């Protein structure tokens, strides 16, 4: 299939800018694409055990002897300094030097971890991100944030390390469970909600196809989401302002994840967070009435379970103390309506606790 689309991302100077290459079956000529954007003598492919089992050897074989495969246990718990030590030692043992390129083949965990290995190995070697989950394709692989978790919180040790390229093959999603595809698409709905109402409605319309792994529908979604995320991060690579709009749904969403001890899915937490944050905006009279219902309908189509018993007090406490227990003022992205956030008075806002509590108590 020749359906390739390339999207340019600005990352602080021409030398750091990169291309997101989206093409069905791109994985079949991955070595050509990787060499084109990050030419190297040798390549280190980093994957978790699930992805390595499904795709590792066929991908490494295509590099005809120039690549080594480095595998870690699947799951968020592996996004740690312990795994970083093991992987960097393995790369040293395998003789990789400054002239090697790292290929991050996997979901968001692999992208963050392998990206951080690349950011630090020999003071930084190139990385090509090859996302294999819906979430990583529409969100995590683009933006240049890499890192690992610490005991007290997620993503606390990391670096900005823009990839040399992101190569997206939507066909990787064939082997994902429908629920996992749908949870990734929640971030796509978020992109629509903050930037493009037509896109928001398109994701809702194609929710069934996206869940069931339709490659065309998935590819169209990835193209538009990457365009939106690329535009936002290109305008604001260091999260000084505009980039904060990507946190829509995440202020309450992250609190839900923390209160759950990170046992639940990120996509579902963000789904609940988007509905509730839209409700906050409605209660303040800033967000058009009906916006939270529109979000709920779209999420229903993805079959994200939205009924939840939420403890407003615990969530507000989780929002008000940061990962190290310091007090902080939670900031909210408030939509004007689906597809629109205005910045007249800043991209984020602080909101009185009683409004947040009311939104959570009456949200579901
Ligand atoms: N850097 C960023 O900007 C950014 C943005 C969003 C999320 N993230 C991070 O992304 C992580 C979550 O990413 P995720 O949801 O992709 O998790 P993940 O990488 O753990 O992947 C989820 C599961 O799917 C499996 N898997 C991956 N690809 C597969 C495939 N094609 N077929 C079958 N199984 C496959 C994995 O082995 C894993 O078990 C979090 O750590 C989060 O902090 C980072
Ligand atoms: Zn998210």
Coordinates of C-alpha atoms and ligand atoms in Angstrom, one line a residue:
X1 CA 0.0 0.0 0.0
X2 CA 1.4 3.4 -0.9
X3 CA -0.3 5.6 1.6
X4 CA 2.7 7.3 3.1
X5 CA 2.3 10.6 4.9
X6 CA 5.2 12.6 6.4
X7 CA 4.8 15.2 9.0
X8 CA 7.6 17.6 10.1
X9 CA 8.1 18.4 13.8
X10 CA 10.2 21.4 14.9
X11 CA 12.4 20.6 18.0
X12 CA 14.5 23.6 18.6
X13 CA 16.7 24.2 15.6
X14 CA 17.0 22.5 12.2
X15 CA 19.5 19.9 13.5
X16 CA 16.9 18.6 15.9
X17 CA 13.8 18.7 13.7
X18 CA 12.5 15.4 12.7
X19 CA 10.0 13.6 10.4
X20 CA 7.1 11.4 11.4
X21 CA 6.7 8.9 8.6
X22 CA 3.4 7.1 8.6
X23 CA 2.9 4.2 6.2
X24 CA 1.1 0.9 6.2
X25 CA 3.7 -1.9 6.2
X26 CA 6.6 0.5 6.8
X27 CA 8.0 -2.1 9.1
X28 CA 8.8 -4.3 6.1
X29 CA 11.5 -1.8 5.0
X30 CA 12.3 -0.4 8.4
X31 CA 16.2 -0.7 7.9
X32 CA 16.0 1.5 4.8
X33 CA 13.9 4.1 6.7
X34 CA 16.0 4.0 9.8
X35 CA 19.2 4.4 7.8
X36 CA 17.8 7.3 5.9
X37 CA 17.0 9.3 9.0
X38 CA 19.7 8.0 11.4
X39 CA 22.6 6.5 9.4
X40 CA 24.8 4.3 11.6
X41 CA 27.2 1.4 11.5
X42 CA 25.2 -0.6 13.9
X43 CA 21.7 -0.6 15.4
X44 CA 20.4 -1.6 18.8
X45 CA 16.7 -2.5 18.7
X46 CA 15.1 -2.2 22.2
X47 CA 11.7 -3.9 22.8
X48 CA 9.7 -5.4 25.7
X49 CA 9.2 -9.2 25.8
X50 CA 5.8 -9.2 24.1
X51 CA 6.8 -7.1 21.2
X52 CA 10.1 -8.9 20.8
X53 CA 8.3 -12.2 20.7
X54 CA 5.9 -10.9 18.0
X55 CA 8.2 -8.8 15.9
X56 CA 11.7 -8.7 17.3
X57 CA 13.5 -11.4 15.2
X58 CA 11.9 -10.5 11.9
X59 CA 12.8 -6.8 12.3
X60 CA 16.4 -7.5 13.4
X61 CA 16.8 -10.0 10.5
X62 CA 16.0 -7.3 8.1
X63 CA 19.1 -5.3 9.3
X64 CA 21.1 -8.3 8.0
X65 CA 23.6 -8.6 10.8
X66 CA 23.9 -4.8 11.6
X67 CA 21.4 -4.9 14.5
X68 CA 21.3 -6.4 18.0
X69 CA 18.1 -7.0 20.0
X70 CA 17.7 -6.0 23.6
X71 CA 14.7 -7.1 25.5
X72 CA 13.1 -6.2 28.9
X73 CA 10.0 -7.4 30.7
X74 CA 6.7 -5.9 29.5
X75 CA 4.9 -3.4 31.7
X76 CA 5.2 0.0 33.4
X77 CA 7.3 -1.5 36.2
X78 CA 10.2 -1.9 33.8
X79 CA 10.3 1.9 33.1
X80 CA 12.9 2.1 35.8
X81 CA 16.5 3.1 36.4
X82 CA 17.2 -0.6 37.1
X83 CA 16.2 -1.5 33.5
X84 CA 18.1 1.5 32.2
X85 CA 21.3 0.2 33.9
X86 CA 20.8 -3.3 32.5
X87 CA 20.1 -2.0 28.9
X88 CA 23.1 0.4 28.9
X89 CA 25.4 -2.4 30.2
X90 CA 24.0 -4.7 27.5
X91 CA 24.7 -2.1 24.8
X92 CA 28.3 -1.6 26.1
X93 CA 28.8 -5.4 26.1
X94 CA 27.5 -5.6 22.6
X95 CA 30.1 -3.0 21.6
X96 CA 27.8 -0.2 20.6
X97 CA 29.5 3.1 20.4
X98 CA 28.7 6.7 19.5
X99 CA 28.1 5.6 15.9
X100 CA 25.2 3.3 16.8
X101 CA 21.5 4.2 16.4
X102 CA 18.9 3.0 18.9
X103 CA 15.5 1.7 17.5
X104 CA 12.7 1.9 20.1
X105 CA 10.3 -0.7 18.9
X106 CA 7.2 -0.9 21.2
X107 CA 4.6 1.0 23.1
X108 CA 5.0 4.1 25.2
X109 CA 7.0 2.3 27.9
X110 CA 9.6 1.2 25.3
X111 CA 9.6 4.7 23.7
X112 CA 10.3 6.5 27.0
X113 CA 12.8 3.9 28.3
X114 CA 14.7 3.4 25.0
X115 CA 14.6 7.1 24.4
X116 CA 16.2 7.7 27.8
X117 CA 18.8 5.1 27.1
X118 CA 19.5 7.0 23.8
X119 CA 19.6 10.4 25.6
X120 CA 22.3 9.2 28.0
X121 CA 24.3 6.5 26.2
X122 CA 27.7 8.0 25.4
X123 CA 26.2 11.4 26.1
X124 CA 23.5 10.8 23.5
X125 CA 23.0 8.7 20.4
X126 CA 20.2 8.9 17.8
X127 CA 17.0 7.1 18.4
X128 CA 14.3 6.2 15.9
X129 CA 10.9 5.7 17.5
X130 CA 8.8 2.9 16.1
X131 CA 5.6 2.9 18.1
X132 CA 3.6 -0.3 18.2
X133 CA 0.6 0.6 20.4
X134 CA -2.2 3.0 19.4
X135 CA -1.4 5.2 22.3
X136 CA 2.3 5.5 21.3
X137 CA 1.4 6.2 17.7
X138 CA -1.1 9.0 18.4
X139 CA 0.8 10.4 21.4
X140 CA 3.8 9.1 23.2
X141 CA 6.3 8.7 20.2
X142 CA 6.0 12.4 19.2
X143 CA 7.3 15.2 21.4
X144 CA 10.8 14.2 22.5
X145 CA 10.1 13.4 26.1
X146 CA 11.9 10.4 27.5
X147 CA 12.4 9.1 30.9
X148 CA 11.9 6.5 33.7
X149 CA 9.8 6.4 36.9
X150 CA 11.0 6.7 40.4
X151 CA 9.5 5.2 43.6
X152 CA 7.7 8.4 44.5
X153 CA 6.2 9.1 41.1
X154 CA 6.1 8.6 37.3
X155 CA 8.5 10.1 34.8
X156 CA 10.6 11.9 37.4
X157 CA 14.0 11.1 35.8
X158 CA 14.3 11.9 32.2
X159 CA 15.4 14.1 29.3
X160 CA 14.2 15.9 26.2
X161 CA 15.7 13.8 23.4
X162 CA 13.9 14.4 20.1
X163 CA 14.1 11.3 17.9
X164 CA 15.8 11.3 14.5
X165 CA 12.5 10.1 13.1
X166 CA 9.3 8.4 14.1
X167 CA 8.3 5.6 11.8
X168 CA 4.6 4.6 12.2
X169 CA 3.3 1.4 10.8
X170 CA -0.4 1.3 11.7
X171 CA -0.4 -2.5 11.0
X172 CA 1.3 -3.1 14.3
X173 CA -2.1 -2.5 16.0
X174 CA -3.4 -5.8 14.5
X175 CA -2.0 -7.7 17.4
X176 CA -3.4 -5.4 20.1
X177 CA -6.6 -6.2 22.1
X178 CA -9.7 -4.1 21.2
X179 CA -9.7 -2.5 24.7
X180 CA -6.1 -1.4 24.3
X181 CA -6.7 0.1 20.9
X182 CA -9.7 2.0 22.3
X183 CA -7.7 3.3 25.3
X184 CA -5.1 4.7 22.9
X185 CA -7.9 6.4 20.8
X186 CA -8.9 8.3 24.0
X187 CA -5.8 10.5 23.4
X188 CA -7.0 11.0 19.8
X189 CA -10.4 12.2 21.1
X190 CA -8.4 14.6 23.3
X191 CA -6.6 16.0 20.3
X192 CA -9.9 16.5 18.6
X193 CA -11.4 18.1 21.7
X194 CA -8.6 20.7 22.0
X195 CA -8.1 21.4 18.4
X196 CA -10.5 20.0 15.8
X197 CA -14.2 19.3 16.2
X198 CA -14.4 17.6 12.8
X199 CA -11.7 15.2 13.8
X200 CA -13.3 14.6 17.2
X201 CA -16.5 13.5 15.4
X202 CA -14.6 11.4 12.9
X203 CA -12.9 9.4 15.7
X204 CA -16.3 8.9 17.3
X205 CA -17.9 7.8 14.0
X206 CA -15.1 5.3 13.4
X207 CA -14.8 4.1 17.0
X208 CA -16.0 0.6 16.1
X209 CA -13.5 0.3 13.3
X210 CA -10.7 1.6 15.4
X211 CA -11.5 -0.9 18.2
X212 CA -11.7 -3.8 15.8
X213 CA -8.3 -3.0 14.3
X214 CA -9.3 -1.6 10.9
X215 CA -5.9 -0.4 9.5
X216 CA -7.4 2.4 7.3
X217 CA -9.4 3.9 10.1
X218 CA -6.4 3.6 12.5
X219 CA -4.0 5.2 10.0
X220 CA -6.3 8.1 9.3
X221 CA -6.6 8.7 13.1
X222 CA -2.8 8.5 13.6
X223 CA -2.2 11.0 10.7
X224 CA -4.5 13.7 12.1
X225 CA -3.5 13.2 15.7
X226 CA 0.2 13.4 14.8
X227 CA -0.5 16.6 12.8
X228 CA -2.2 18.1 15.8
X229 CA 0.4 17.0 18.4
X230 CA 3.2 18.0 16.0
X231 CA 1.8 21.5 15.5
X232 CA 1.4 22.0 19.3
X233 CA 4.9 20.7 20.2
X234 CA 6.5 22.5 17.3
X235 CA 5.1 25.8 18.6
X236 CA 6.3 25.0 22.1
X237 CA 9.0 22.4 22.4
X238 CA 9.7 23.0 26.1
X239 CA 6.2 23.1 27.5
X240 CA 6.3 26.8 28.4
X241 CA 2.8 27.5 27.3
X242 CA 0.7 26.1 24.5
X243 CA 1.9 22.5 25.1
X244 CA -0.1 22.5 28.3
X245 CA -3.3 22.1 26.3
X246 CA -2.3 18.5 25.7
X247 CA -2.9 18.0 29.4
X248 CA -6.7 18.4 28.9
X249 CA -8.3 15.6 31.0
X250 CA -5.0 14.8 32.7
X251 CA -5.3 17.0 35.8
X252 CA -8.2 14.8 37.1
X253 CA -7.0 11.8 35.1
X254 CA -3.6 11.7 36.8
X255 CA -5.3 12.1 40.2
X256 CA -7.5 9.1 39.4
X257 CA -4.4 7.1 38.4
X258 CA -2.6 8.1 41.6
X259 CA -5.6 7.3 43.9
X260 CA -5.9 3.9 42.1
X261 CA -2.2 3.2 42.7
X262 CA -1.7 3.1 38.9
X263 CA -3.6 -0.1 38.7
X264 CA -6.1 1.1 36.0
X265 CA -5.5 2.1 32.4
X266 CA -4.2 5.6 31.6
X267 CA -6.7 5.9 28.7
X268 CA -9.7 5.3 30.9
X269 CA -8.5 7.7 33.6
X270 CA -8.0 10.4 30.9
X271 CA -11.5 9.6 29.6
X272 CA -13.1 10.2 33.0
X273 CA -10.8 13.2 33.4
X274 CA -11.9 14.8 30.1
X275 CA -15.6 14.4 31.0
X276 CA -15.1 15.9 34.5
X277 CA -12.9 18.7 33.3
X278 CA -15.4 19.7 30.7
X279 CA -18.0 19.7 33.5
X280 CA -15.8 22.0 35.5
X281 CA -15.7 24.4 32.6
X282 CA -19.5 24.1 32.2
X283 CA -20.0 24.9 35.9
X284 CA -17.8 28.0 35.5
X285 CA -19.9 29.1 32.6
X286 CA -16.8 29.0 30.3
X287 CA -17.4 25.7 28.4
X288 CA -20.5 25.4 26.2
X289 CA -23.3 23.4 27.8
X290 CA -23.4 19.9 26.5
X291 CA -19.7 19.6 25.9
X292 CA -19.2 16.9 28.7
X293 CA -22.1 15.0 27.2
X294 CA -20.6 15.1 23.8
X295 CA -17.3 13.7 25.3
X296 CA -19.3 11.0 27.1
X297 CA -21.1 9.9 23.9
X298 CA -17.8 9.7 21.9
X299 CA -16.2 7.7 24.7
X300 CA -19.2 5.4 24.9
X301 CA -18.7 4.6 21.2
X302 CA -15.2 3.5 22.0
X303 CA -16.8 1.4 24.7
X304 CA -14.6 3.0 27.5
X305 CA -16.4 2.1 30.7
X306 CA -17.5 5.5 32.2
X307 CA -19.4 4.6 35.4
X308 CA -17.1 5.2 38.3
X309 CA -17.4 5.8 42.0
X310 CA -15.0 8.6 42.6
X311 CA -14.0 10.1 45.9
X312 CA -13.9 13.9 45.3
X313 CA -11.9 14.6 48.5
X314 CA -9.2 12.0 47.7
X315 CA -8.9 13.2 44.1
X316 CA -8.6 16.9 45.1
X317 CA -6.0 15.9 47.7
X318 CA -4.1 14.0 45.0
X319 CA -4.3 17.0 42.7
X320 CA -3.1 19.4 45.3
X321 CA 0.0 17.6 46.4
X322 CA 2.6 16.8 43.9
X323 CA 4.5 13.6 43.6
X324 CA 6.8 14.5 46.5
X325 CA 4.0 15.7 48.7
X326 CA 4.6 19.3 48.2
X327 CA 1.6 21.6 47.9
X328 CA 0.7 22.8 44.5
X329 CA -2.2 24.5 42.8
X330 CA -3.8 22.2 40.2
X331 CA -4.2 23.9 36.7
X332 CA -7.0 23.0 34.3
X333 CA -7.4 23.3 30.6
X334 CA -10.9 24.6 30.0
X335 CA -12.4 24.0 26.6
X336 CA -14.7 26.7 25.0
X337 CA -16.4 23.9 23.2
X338 CA -15.3 20.7 21.4
X339 CA -12.4 21.6 19.1
X340 CA -11.6 24.9 20.7
X341 CA -9.5 26.3 23.6
X342 CA -8.8 30.0 23.7
X343 CA -5.8 31.6 25.4
X344 CA -6.9 35.1 26.1
X345 CA -6.2 34.6 29.8
X346 CA -3.7 31.8 29.6
X347 CA -3.9 28.1 28.5
X348 CA -4.6 26.8 32.0
X349 CA -6.6 28.0 35.0
X350 CA -6.9 27.4 38.7
X351 CA -10.4 26.5 39.8
X352 CA -12.0 26.8 43.3
X353 CA -12.1 23.4 45.1
X354 CA -15.9 23.4 45.5
X355 CA -16.4 23.6 41.8
X356 CA -14.0 20.7 41.2
X357 CA -15.8 18.7 43.9
X358 CA -19.2 19.5 42.4
X359 CA -18.1 18.4 39.0
X360 CA -16.7 15.1 40.4
X361 CA -19.7 14.4 42.5
X362 CA -22.3 15.1 39.8
X363 CA -20.1 13.9 36.8
X364 CA -21.3 10.2 36.6
Ligands
LIG1 N1 6.7 10.5 26.2 C1 5.5 10.9 26.1 O1 5.2 12.0 25.6 C2 4.4 10.0 26.6 C3 3.0 10.4 26.3 C4 2.0 9.5 26.7 C5 2.4 8.3 27.4 N2 3.7 8.1 27.7 C6 4.1 6.8 28.4 O2 3.6 5.7 27.7 C7 3.5 4.6 28.6 C8 2.2 3.9 28.2 O3 2.3 3.4 26.8 P1 1.5 2.1 26.3 O4 0.1 2.2 26.7 O5 1.9 2.0 24.9 O6 2.1 1.0 27.2 P2 3.1 -0.2 26.9 O7 4.3 0.2 26.2 O8 3.4 -0.9 28.2 O9 2.3 -1.2 25.9 C9 1.1 -1.8 26.4 C10 1.2 -3.3 26.3 O10 1.0 -3.7 24.9 C11 2.0 -4.6 24.5 N3 2.2 -4.3 23.1 C12 2.9 -3.3 22.5 N4 2.7 -3.3 21.2 C13 2.0 -4.4 20.9 C14 1.6 -5.0 19.7 N5 1.8 -4.3 18.5 N6 0.9 -6.1 19.7 C15 0.6 -6.7 20.9 N7 1.0 -6.2 22.1 C16 1.7 -5.1 22.1 C17 3.2 -4.3 25.4 O11 4.0 -5.4 25.5 C18 2.5 -4.0 26.7 O12 2.2 -5.2 27.4 C19 3.4 5.2 30.0 O13 4.6 4.9 30.6 C20 3.4 6.7 29.7 O14 4.0 7.4 30.8 C21 4.7 8.9 27.3
LIG2 ZN1 -2.2 10.8 28.3

